Amino acid sequence: KIRTGLVMADASASHGEPDECDDDDGEAALLLSHAHAPPAPLTFSSHDMHLHVELSLESSTSLEDDLNRRKRRSVSYVLCFVCMGLAVGSTGPAFADITKHIHVNLSPAFVARGAGGIMGGTLGGLILQKFNTKGHAIVAAGAASTALAALLIPQARVLWQAGVALFLLDAGCGLLQQANTLIVWAQPTNRHTIWLNILNGTFGFGSLLAPLAVAAVAFMFQLNHQTAVCYASTGAAAVALASGVGLVSIDSPTQPKITTTTSSSSSPSSPSSPTPSSSYGRQIVQVIATALALNASVGAETTFGAFAEAYVIGQQTKHPGRLANISESERDILSSAFWCSFTFGRFACAFALDRYIQRKATKGAEEIALLMQAFLALVGALMPVVAPASRAALWASALCVGAGVAGLVAGFLAQVARAMPVSGNVAAATALGTMTGVSLWQTITTALGAEHMMEIISVATGVALVIQACFVAEKLT
C-alpha cells in the first residue's frame, strides 16, 4: 500500500494529472502509464524515522514488561509450592509426637485428609472455571489453609483435632494445585513442561527441607523434639501466609483465547498455542486418562516416601533374616535418598527438556521421554520384588523409583495442555486425580501391609506406563 501510494503520487507529479475520466478509467490509465517505469524509491522523512523508533521502543518495552510479569507470577507459584512442601513435610516429625498423645487408630483422620484434598482440588478448579480472573485468590486461600494446618497439627491432642488439621492441610494443597493451571496460562506452550517440573520439584524440595529444619532448630536452640516441631511449623506457616499475601498483589493470568481457523486457511499450529483435539469426546477420554495417570504417579511417589521405613521393618518382621543388616539410621537415609533422587530428577527433567526443546526435538519426543520415565520407575519398583533379600536392590529401587516418578506429574499435565485448552474444568479433573492418588494408594498399602509396598508401587507405575503407551501410540499414528 505504501509503494502504490508513492507510485501514484510520483505519477501525478511527473506526468501531470490524467485526462478527465471516471475513477476506474483514470486509475487504469495511471497504472498503465507506469507499467514499464522503475519503482519509485521509498523515502522516509526525519519525522517518519522518529515515529518508527518510538514504535519500536514501545513494542520492546511492552515485550519486556510481559516477560517480567510472567517471571513474577511463576516465581510466586514456586514459592507457594515450597511452602506447601514444608507444611506437608513437617507432618512426619509432628506425628511422631501426636501418636504419644492420641492412643487410638488415626485412620479416620487420614480419611478426613483425603476428603479435604478431593474437595480442595475439585472446588478450586470449578471456581477457576467460573471466575477466570480469580486464580491468585484461589491459590492464596490454599496457602492460608495450609498455614493454618501447619499451626494446628503439632497441637492436636485428640482424634477430631488431628482430623480437622489434616482436612485443612489437604484442602489447602488441593487449592494450591490450581497453580499448575495458572502457570500453563502464564507461559507459552513450549515452556509448560519445564516450568511444571520446576514448580512441582520445589514441592519435593520443601518436603525434603522440613525434617532438616526441625533438626536444625532443635540443635541451634537446644530444644526438645516437640518444641522444635512447633517452632519449625510456625515458621513454615508464616512463610506460606506471606507468599499468599504477596500473590494477591499480582494480577492473575486468564485462560488464553481459543482461535479456530477454517480448513482452507489452516496452517501448522504455533508452538505457543495448544491445538484442540478434533473431538470433544476424545478430549474427555484424554482428561480421564490423564487423571488416572496422575492418580497412579502421585500414589507411587507418596507411598514410597511414606512407607519406605515401614517396608523395611515389615520385611524384617515377617521374614526373619531378610534385610536384617539395615539399621534404623540406614532406614532414615534410604527415605532421604528417595526424596533427593525425586527432587533432583524433577529439576533435571526441566533443564534437560529446555535444552532438548531448543534443539527442535522431533514429533512425539516429549511423550516418549515421559514413557521412558514411567518405565524406569516400574523397573525400580520391581527390583525388590524380584530380589527381596537384596540390600543393593532396595537402594537401587529407591534411586530409580525417585528419578522415574519425578517428572511424571509435570509431564502428564503438560501433555494434556498441549492437546487441548486447559480450562477450570480440566484443572478440577486433574487436581482430583492428583489428590486422590495420595489417599487411595496409601489406604491400599495400609490395608495389605507395608511389607507389600513394592508390589503396590509396581502396580501404580504399571498403570502410568500403560496409559502413557496409549498416548504415545496415538501421537505417532
Short mmCIF file of C-alpha atoms in Angstrom, two decimals, residues 104-338:
data_model
loop_
_atom_site.label_atom_id
_atom_site.label_comp_id
_atom_site.label_asym_id
_atom_site.label_seq_id
_atom_site.Cartn_x
_atom_site.Cartn_y
_atom_site.Cartn_z
CA VAL A 104 -6.49 -44.57 69.03
CA ASN A 105 -6.41 -45.56 65.36
CA LEU A 106 -5.71 -42.48 63.23
CA SER A 107 -7.39 -43.88 60.10
CA PRO A 108 -10.42 -41.53 60.39
CA ALA A 109 -8.06 -38.56 60.42
CA PHE A 110 -6.46 -39.73 57.19
CA VAL A 111 -9.91 -40.26 55.66
CA ALA A 112 -10.62 -36.62 56.51
CA ARG A 113 -7.34 -35.69 54.86
CA GLY A 114 -8.36 -37.44 51.65
CA ALA A 115 -11.76 -35.75 51.71
CA GLY A 116 -10.08 -32.36 52.12
CA GLY A 117 -7.81 -32.98 49.15
CA ILE A 118 -10.70 -34.05 46.92
CA MET A 119 -12.81 -31.07 47.96
CA GLY A 120 -10.00 -28.54 47.59
CA GLY A 121 -8.85 -29.79 44.20
CA THR A 122 -12.32 -30.08 42.69
CA LEU A 123 -13.72 -26.89 44.20
CA GLY A 124 -10.64 -24.91 43.21
CA GLY A 125 -10.95 -25.95 39.57
CA LEU A 126 -14.68 -25.22 39.43
CA ILE A 127 -14.19 -21.77 40.97
CA LEU A 128 -11.41 -21.08 38.48
CA GLN A 129 -13.78 -22.06 35.66
CA LYS A 130 -16.49 -19.73 36.97
CA PHE A 131 -14.26 -16.79 37.95
CA ASN A 132 -11.49 -16.79 35.37
CA THR A 133 -9.62 -13.82 36.84
CA LYS A 134 -9.56 -15.00 40.47
CA GLY A 135 -6.80 -17.59 40.15
CA HIS A 136 -4.42 -15.88 42.56
CA ALA A 137 -7.16 -15.51 45.18
CA ILE A 138 -7.76 -19.29 44.99
CA VAL A 139 -4.07 -20.11 45.40
CA ALA A 140 -3.74 -17.56 48.23
CA ALA A 141 -6.68 -19.20 50.03
CA GLY A 142 -4.87 -22.53 49.67
CA ALA A 143 -1.71 -21.03 51.17
CA ALA A 144 -3.73 -19.65 54.11
CA SER A 145 -5.40 -23.04 54.73
CA THR A 146 -2.03 -24.78 54.58
CA ALA A 147 -0.53 -22.25 57.01
CA LEU A 148 -3.38 -22.79 59.48
CA ALA A 149 -2.96 -26.57 59.24
CA ALA A 150 0.79 -26.27 59.89
CA LEU A 151 -0.01 -24.43 63.13
CA LEU A 152 -2.74 -26.87 64.26
CA ILE A 153 -1.12 -30.25 63.51
CA PRO A 154 1.57 -30.11 66.26
CA GLN A 155 -1.10 -29.00 68.79
CA ALA A 156 -3.51 -31.90 68.10
CA ARG A 157 -4.21 -33.92 71.24
CA VAL A 158 -7.44 -35.76 70.32
CA LEU A 159 -8.59 -37.51 67.16
CA TRP A 160 -11.01 -34.84 65.92
CA GLN A 161 -8.32 -32.15 66.19
CA ALA A 162 -5.97 -34.22 64.07
CA GLY A 163 -8.77 -34.81 61.55
CA VAL A 164 -9.59 -31.10 61.23
CA ALA A 165 -5.91 -30.18 60.86
CA LEU A 166 -5.30 -32.80 58.17
CA PHE A 167 -8.51 -31.82 56.37
CA LEU A 168 -7.33 -28.19 56.21
CA LEU A 169 -3.88 -29.31 55.07
CA ASP A 170 -5.03 -31.27 52.04
CA ALA A 171 -7.85 -28.83 51.25
CA GLY A 172 -5.17 -26.15 51.02
CA CYS A 173 -2.98 -28.41 48.90
CA GLY A 174 -5.91 -29.02 46.55
CA LEU A 175 -6.44 -25.28 46.11
CA LEU A 176 -2.70 -24.77 45.60
CA GLN A 177 -2.80 -27.33 42.78
CA GLN A 178 -4.52 -24.66 40.66
CA ALA A 179 -1.09 -23.03 40.33
CA ASN A 180 -0.35 -25.79 37.81
CA THR A 181 -3.12 -24.39 35.61
CA LEU A 182 -2.12 -20.76 36.17
CA ILE A 183 1.48 -21.42 35.18
CA VAL A 184 0.20 -23.08 31.99
CA TRP A 185 -1.81 -19.94 31.26
CA ALA A 186 1.12 -17.66 32.08
CA GLN A 187 3.77 -19.45 29.99
CA PRO A 188 3.92 -20.35 26.28
CA THR A 189 3.29 -23.98 25.34
CA ASN A 190 6.94 -24.80 24.67
CA ARG A 191 7.77 -23.83 28.28
CA HIS A 192 4.96 -25.75 30.01
CA THR A 193 6.87 -28.95 30.82
CA ILE A 194 9.91 -27.01 32.02
CA TRP A 195 8.00 -24.77 34.41
CA LEU A 196 5.71 -27.56 35.64
CA ASN A 197 8.78 -29.63 36.54
CA ILE A 198 10.34 -26.69 38.35
CA LEU A 199 7.08 -25.93 40.15
CA ASN A 200 6.43 -29.48 41.33
CA GLY A 201 10.14 -30.01 42.00
CA THR A 202 10.09 -27.24 44.57
CA PHE A 203 7.36 -29.12 46.44
CA GLY A 204 9.81 -32.01 46.81
CA PHE A 205 12.48 -29.54 47.90
CA GLY A 206 10.19 -28.19 50.62
CA SER A 207 9.28 -31.72 51.77
CA LEU A 208 12.97 -32.59 51.98
CA LEU A 209 13.79 -29.36 53.81
CA ALA A 210 11.12 -29.69 56.53
CA PRO A 211 12.73 -32.50 58.62
CA LEU A 212 16.10 -30.79 58.26
CA ALA A 213 14.57 -27.55 59.55
CA VAL A 214 13.21 -29.35 62.62
CA ALA A 215 16.62 -30.88 63.34
CA ALA A 216 18.38 -27.54 62.80
CA VAL A 217 16.01 -25.67 65.16
CA ALA A 218 16.42 -28.34 67.84
CA PHE A 219 20.22 -28.21 67.55
CA MET A 220 20.62 -24.42 67.40
CA PHE A 221 18.29 -23.58 70.31
CA GLN A 222 18.80 -26.79 72.33
CA LEU A 223 15.09 -27.65 72.25
CA ASN A 224 13.30 -30.97 72.62
CA HIS A 225 11.75 -32.56 69.53
CA GLN A 226 8.16 -31.48 70.17
CA THR A 227 9.07 -27.82 70.74
CA ALA A 228 11.33 -27.80 67.68
CA VAL A 229 8.46 -29.13 65.56
CA CYS A 230 6.18 -26.33 66.83
CA TYR A 231 8.80 -23.68 66.03
CA ALA A 232 9.54 -25.06 62.58
CA SER A 233 5.82 -25.41 61.78
CA THR A 234 5.22 -21.82 62.87
CA GLY A 235 7.99 -20.66 60.53
CA ALA A 236 6.52 -22.67 57.66
CA ALA A 237 3.07 -21.18 58.35
CA ALA A 238 4.46 -17.64 58.36
CA VAL A 239 6.23 -18.14 55.04
CA ALA A 240 3.12 -19.74 53.49
CA LEU A 241 0.91 -16.88 54.65
CA ALA A 242 3.38 -14.28 53.36
CA SER A 243 3.56 -15.98 49.96
CA GLY A 244 -0.24 -15.97 49.71
CA VAL A 245 -0.48 -12.28 50.60
CA GLY A 246 2.23 -11.45 48.07
CA LEU A 247 0.44 -13.41 45.36
CA VAL A 248 -2.79 -11.44 45.78
CA SER A 249 -0.92 -8.23 44.92
CA ILE A 250 -0.06 -9.60 41.44
CA ASP A 251 -2.67 -9.69 38.69
CA SER A 252 -3.77 -13.23 37.82
CA PRO A 253 -3.40 -14.68 34.31
CA THR A 254 -6.55 -15.72 32.47
CA GLN A 255 -7.21 -18.60 30.12
CA PRO A 256 -5.82 -17.75 26.65
CA LYS A 257 -8.44 -17.17 24.00
CA ILE A 258 -9.03 -20.08 21.63
CA THR A 259 -8.79 -19.22 17.94
CA THR A 260 -10.01 -21.57 15.23
CA THR A 261 -9.27 -21.49 11.51
CA THR A 262 -11.08 -22.94 8.53
CA SER A 263 -9.59 -25.78 6.55
CA SER A 264 -8.86 -23.50 3.59
CA SER A 265 -6.71 -21.19 5.67
CA SER A 266 -5.28 -23.64 8.13
CA SER A 267 -1.59 -23.65 8.83
CA PRO A 268 0.69 -25.59 11.17
CA SER A 269 -0.13 -24.75 14.75
CA SER A 270 2.00 -22.23 16.55
CA PRO A 271 4.31 -23.63 19.22
CA SER A 272 2.89 -21.10 21.67
CA SER A 273 -0.76 -22.17 21.44
CA PRO A 274 -2.38 -25.55 22.14
CA THR A 275 -4.02 -27.45 19.32
CA PRO A 276 -7.54 -28.57 20.29
CA SER A 277 -8.40 -32.19 19.65
CA SER A 278 -10.75 -32.89 16.77
CA SER A 279 -13.42 -34.43 19.00
CA TYR A 280 -14.96 -33.30 22.27
CA GLY A 281 -15.37 -36.95 23.23
CA ARG A 282 -11.67 -37.56 22.64
CA GLN A 283 -10.85 -34.64 24.93
CA ILE A 284 -12.98 -36.15 27.69
CA VAL A 285 -11.23 -39.52 27.29
CA GLN A 286 -7.81 -37.87 27.41
CA VAL A 287 -8.67 -35.87 30.54
CA ILE A 288 -9.95 -39.00 32.30
CA ALA A 289 -6.86 -40.97 31.27
CA THR A 290 -4.62 -38.14 32.46
CA ALA A 291 -6.42 -38.01 35.82
CA LEU A 292 -5.90 -41.78 36.25
CA ALA A 293 -2.23 -41.47 35.29
CA LEU A 294 -1.77 -38.62 37.78
CA ASN A 295 -3.51 -40.70 40.44
CA ALA A 296 -1.09 -43.59 39.87
CA SER A 297 2.00 -41.36 39.64
CA VAL A 298 1.26 -39.40 42.81
CA GLY A 299 0.29 -42.62 44.56
CA ALA A 300 3.64 -44.21 43.69
CA GLU A 301 5.75 -41.28 44.88
CA THR A 302 3.86 -40.59 48.12
CA THR A 303 3.55 -44.28 49.03
CA PHE A 304 7.29 -44.86 48.71
CA GLY A 305 8.08 -41.70 50.65
CA ALA A 306 5.65 -42.54 53.45
CA PHE A 307 6.20 -46.31 53.79
CA ALA A 308 9.88 -46.87 52.91
CA GLU A 309 10.92 -47.30 56.54
CA ALA A 310 7.80 -49.30 57.39
CA TYR A 311 8.53 -51.58 54.41
CA VAL A 312 11.97 -52.48 55.76
CA ILE A 313 10.55 -53.10 59.24
CA GLY A 314 7.76 -55.23 57.78
CA GLN A 315 10.20 -57.33 55.76
CA GLN A 316 12.42 -57.84 58.81
CA THR A 317 9.43 -58.80 60.97
CA LYS A 318 7.53 -61.03 58.54
CA HIS A 319 10.62 -62.66 57.08
CA PRO A 320 13.34 -63.07 59.74
CA GLY A 321 16.80 -62.69 58.30
CA ARG A 322 15.65 -60.63 55.31
CA LEU A 323 17.24 -57.14 55.20
CA ALA A 324 18.45 -57.78 58.76
CA ASN A 325 21.64 -55.76 58.22
CA ILE A 326 19.73 -52.50 57.62
CA SER A 327 19.80 -50.36 60.77
CA GLU A 328 17.38 -47.64 61.90
CA SER A 329 19.71 -44.86 60.75
CA GLU A 330 20.07 -46.51 57.34
CA ARG A 331 16.29 -46.61 57.00
CA ASP A 332 16.20 -42.85 57.53
CA ILE A 333 18.93 -42.35 54.95
CA LEU A 334 17.06 -44.61 52.50
CA SER A 335 13.97 -42.41 52.72
CA SER A 336 16.07 -39.25 52.31
CA ALA A 337 17.84 -40.79 49.30
CA PHE A 338 14.49 -41.36 47.62
#
